[in-house]
Short mmCIF file of C-alpha atoms in Angstrom, two decimals:
data_model
loop_
_atom_site.label_atom_id
_atom_site.label_comp_id
_atom_site.label_asym_id
_atom_site.label_seq_id
_atom_site.Cartn_x
_atom_site.Cartn_y
_atom_site.Cartn_z
CA UNK A 1 -2.36 -23.99 13.55
CA UNK A 2 -2.80 -21.78 16.62
CA UNK A 3 -6.07 -19.70 16.10
CA UNK A 4 -4.32 -16.32 17.33
CA UNK A 5 -0.77 -15.19 16.00
CA UNK A 6 1.49 -12.85 17.23
CA UNK A 7 1.75 -9.40 15.49
CA UNK A 8 4.30 -6.84 16.33
CA UNK A 9 3.35 -3.58 15.06
CA UNK A 10 4.53 0.06 15.59
CA UNK A 11 1.01 2.22 15.82
CA UNK A 12 1.46 6.21 15.78
CA UNK A 13 4.83 5.58 17.71
CA UNK A 14 3.70 3.37 20.28
CA UNK A 15 4.77 -0.56 20.20
CA UNK A 16 2.25 -3.35 20.35
CA UNK A 17 2.10 -7.15 20.57
CA UNK A 18 -1.07 -8.36 19.28
CA UNK A 19 -2.58 -11.54 19.37
CA UNK A 20 -4.76 -12.02 16.51
CA UNK A 21 -7.04 -14.26 14.33
CA UNK A 22 -5.17 -14.72 10.89
CA UNK A 23 -8.38 -13.17 8.76
CA UNK A 24 -8.26 -9.87 11.03
CA UNK A 25 -7.75 -6.89 8.86
CA UNK A 26 -5.46 -3.89 10.09
CA UNK A 27 -8.83 -1.79 10.06
CA UNK A 28 -10.85 -4.06 12.52
CA UNK A 29 -7.78 -4.18 14.77
CA UNK A 30 -7.39 -0.51 14.77
CA UNK A 31 -11.22 -0.16 15.39
CA UNK A 32 -11.91 -3.14 17.78
CA UNK A 33 -9.30 -4.11 19.53
CA UNK A 34 -6.86 -0.54 19.88
CA UNK A 35 -10.09 1.81 19.61
CA UNK A 36 -8.32 4.02 16.86
CA UNK A 37 -11.57 4.58 15.26
CA UNK A 38 -10.33 7.57 13.02
CA UNK A 39 -10.13 5.19 10.49
CA UNK A 40 -13.27 4.52 9.15
CA UNK A 41 -15.36 1.63 7.43
CA UNK A 42 -16.98 2.48 4.59
CA UNK A 43 -17.64 -0.19 1.59
CA UNK A 44 -14.91 -2.72 3.35
CA UNK A 45 -14.23 -3.53 -0.54
CA UNK A 46 -11.21 -1.30 -1.03
CA UNK A 47 -13.07 0.98 -3.13
CA UNK A 48 -14.05 4.25 -1.17
CA UNK A 49 -10.72 4.83 0.48
CA UNK A 50 -12.52 5.67 4.16
CA UNK A 51 -9.93 3.19 5.73
CA UNK A 52 -6.77 4.72 4.02
CA UNK A 53 -3.48 4.12 6.14
CA UNK A 54 -0.08 4.74 6.15
CA UNK A 55 1.97 1.39 6.29
CA UNK A 56 5.59 2.00 6.66
CA UNK A 57 4.84 5.50 4.77
CA UNK A 58 2.73 3.98 1.83
CA UNK A 59 -1.01 4.33 1.73
CA UNK A 60 -3.13 1.15 1.87
CA UNK A 61 -6.82 0.33 2.51
CA UNK A 62 -6.79 -1.02 6.05
CA UNK A 63 -9.85 -3.10 5.01
CA UNK A 64 -7.85 -5.39 2.26
CA UNK A 65 -4.68 -5.38 4.71
CA UNK A 66 -4.63 -8.46 7.00
CA UNK A 67 -2.82 -7.71 10.39
CA UNK A 68 -0.69 -10.67 10.16
CA UNK A 69 0.86 -9.56 6.63
CA UNK A 70 2.14 -6.37 8.38
CA UNK A 71 3.67 -7.93 11.15
CA UNK A 72 6.31 -5.34 12.58
CA UNK A 73 5.37 -2.59 10.28
CA UNK A 74 5.03 1.01 11.26
CA UNK A 75 1.50 2.06 10.89
CA UNK A 76 0.03 5.28 10.98
CA UNK A 77 -3.42 6.77 11.28
CA UNK A 78 -5.21 10.18 11.35
CA UNK A 79 -4.91 9.75 15.23
CA UNK A 80 -1.12 9.53 14.80
CA UNK A 81 -0.65 12.47 11.85
CA UNK A 82 -0.03 15.18 13.58
CA UNK A 83 3.43 13.24 14.88
CA UNK A 84 4.67 13.07 11.69
CA UNK A 85 4.51 16.85 11.48
CA UNK A 86 7.15 16.68 14.10
CA UNK A 87 5.76 19.93 15.97
CA UNK A 88 5.28 18.65 19.24
CA UNK A 89 1.54 18.03 18.81
CA UNK A 90 0.75 21.06 16.16
CA UNK A 91 -1.52 20.05 13.64
CA UNK A 92 -0.13 18.62 10.55
CA UNK A 93 0.36 20.81 7.66
CA UNK A 94 -2.48 18.77 5.37
CA UNK A 95 -4.77 19.09 8.74
CA UNK A 96 -4.33 22.69 8.69
CA UNK A 97 -4.94 22.90 5.15
CA UNK A 98 -7.69 21.06 5.43
CA UNK A 99 -9.51 23.79 8.21
CA UNK A 100 -8.18 26.79 6.01
CA UNK A 101 -9.66 25.52 2.95
CA UNK A 102 -12.73 23.77 4.41
CA UNK A 103 -12.13 20.51 2.70
CA UNK A 104 -14.84 18.71 4.18
CA UNK A 105 -18.52 18.52 5.21
CA UNK A 106 -19.28 15.07 7.14
CA UNK A 107 -16.11 14.30 8.05
CA UNK A 108 -16.56 10.63 7.32
CA UNK A 109 -13.80 10.64 4.67
CA UNK A 110 -11.54 12.93 6.09
CA UNK A 111 -9.42 10.59 7.90
CA UNK A 112 -8.56 8.85 4.66
CA UNK A 113 -8.20 11.48 2.32
CA UNK A 114 -5.95 13.38 4.84
CA UNK A 115 -3.66 9.73 5.22
CA UNK A 116 -4.06 9.60 1.45
CA UNK A 117 -2.38 12.66 0.79
CA UNK A 118 0.10 12.33 3.34
CA UNK A 119 1.00 9.36 1.76
CA UNK A 120 1.60 11.42 -1.27
CA UNK A 121 4.11 13.22 0.40
CA UNK A 122 6.54 10.41 0.73
CA UNK A 123 5.71 9.30 -3.16
CA UNK A 124 7.17 11.11 -6.45
CA UNK A 125 5.93 14.67 -5.89
CA UNK A 126 3.10 15.51 -8.26
CA UNK A 127 3.73 17.92 -10.96
CA UNK A 128 0.34 19.49 -10.85
CA UNK A 129 -3.01 19.95 -10.03
CA UNK A 130 -4.58 17.07 -12.53
CA UNK A 131 -1.91 14.66 -11.33
CA UNK A 132 -2.94 15.31 -7.53
CA UNK A 133 -6.32 15.11 -8.77
CA UNK A 134 -5.77 11.63 -10.29
CA UNK A 135 -3.69 10.13 -7.38
CA UNK A 136 -6.21 10.94 -4.81
CA UNK A 137 -9.13 9.36 -7.07
CA UNK A 138 -9.21 6.46 -4.78
CA UNK A 139 -10.87 8.86 -1.76
CA UNK A 140 -14.53 9.05 -2.10
CA UNK A 141 -16.50 11.97 -0.58
CA UNK A 142 -20.00 11.44 -0.89
CA UNK A 143 -21.18 15.13 -0.13
CA UNK A 144 -18.62 15.99 -3.13
CA UNK A 145 -16.28 18.59 -1.42
CA UNK A 146 -13.95 17.72 -4.10
CA UNK A 147 -12.26 20.85 -5.00
CA UNK A 148 -11.52 21.89 -1.24
CA UNK A 149 -10.33 18.62 -0.60
CA UNK A 150 -7.94 19.44 -3.86
CA UNK A 151 -7.18 22.67 -2.92
CA UNK A 152 -6.17 21.76 0.74
CA UNK A 153 -3.77 19.05 -0.74
CA UNK A 154 -2.33 21.36 -3.36
CA UNK A 155 -1.40 24.08 -0.89
CA UNK A 156 1.02 21.09 1.25
CA UNK A 157 2.03 18.86 -1.94
CA UNK A 158 2.37 21.43 -4.05
CA UNK A 159 3.69 23.95 -1.61
CA UNK A 160 2.49 26.99 -3.48
CA UNK A 161 3.62 26.16 -6.56
CA UNK A 162 1.00 26.58 -9.38
CA UNK A 163 -1.45 28.47 -7.44
CA UNK A 164 -3.06 29.95 -9.87
CA UNK A 165 -3.12 27.30 -12.13
CA UNK A 166 -4.46 25.19 -9.21
CA UNK A 167 -7.41 27.68 -8.41
CA UNK A 168 -8.40 27.70 -11.92
CA UNK A 169 -8.52 23.70 -12.10
CA UNK A 170 -9.85 23.18 -8.99
CA UNK A 171 -12.81 25.48 -10.01
CA UNK A 172 -13.57 23.01 -12.87
CA UNK A 173 -13.56 20.04 -10.55
CA UNK A 174 -16.88 19.56 -9.68
CA UNK A 175 -17.85 19.63 -13.27
CA UNK A 176 -14.99 16.81 -13.94
CA UNK A 177 -16.12 14.89 -10.54
CA UNK A 178 -19.98 15.37 -12.38
CA UNK A 179 -18.76 13.71 -15.67
CA UNK A 180 -16.95 11.10 -13.81
CA UNK A 181 -20.14 10.03 -12.14
CA UNK A 182 -22.21 10.36 -15.43
CA UNK A 183 -23.61 14.08 -14.88
CA UNK A 184 -22.92 16.29 -17.83
CA UNK A 185 -20.99 19.38 -17.63
CA UNK A 186 -23.33 21.84 -16.16
CA UNK A 187 -25.84 19.75 -15.05
CA UNK A 188 -27.23 19.25 -11.41
CA UNK A 189 -27.61 15.74 -10.31
CA UNK A 190 -31.53 16.63 -10.31
CA UNK A 191 -31.58 17.67 -13.82
CA UNK A 192 -29.47 14.93 -15.03
CA UNK A 193 -31.97 11.90 -16.44
CA UNK A 194 -30.94 8.31 -16.63
CA UNK A 195 -30.25 6.54 -19.71
CA UNK A 196 -33.40 5.13 -21.26
CA UNK A 197 -33.46 1.99 -22.94
CA UNK A 198 -35.88 0.97 -25.89
#
């Protein structure tokens, strides 16, 4: 068996023919061979969503995707997201909404959040804010910017629908995220106490 296999990919509108080892992931190929470092390596186990990209319009975790399995796929990374908007280099509406809603802090998760949200646009449209929150739950934000992220995605995905409902539910997203993390509603992480065993 040859040590390297040919892989043909269209990445952000450009065609590439690469020769890669069979175990190379799309994440490593993008970052190490093509210097497309917008896609982040977080957990490297498919649990954080920092590496989310679009493959043929569907969102995937690039850290779990072998490059050879995506031969002839159309890949979009955060660097190519504006191209999807078709406005000659203008920001994608999701990118603009993230800026307007201040939906990032450190920014590490932002490329994955943006690509995941762009994938939502290609799927069955979410009906409401809780559904957006659920369908974005595979993308973690260590800074806790979930309310702003959900608001930004809602602006674009719901296209202005349910704005009042979205604002009301987004305000409660911080409490929901805390409860999911084991922090009681109304408590801050410093006031939450770990469970004690007898």
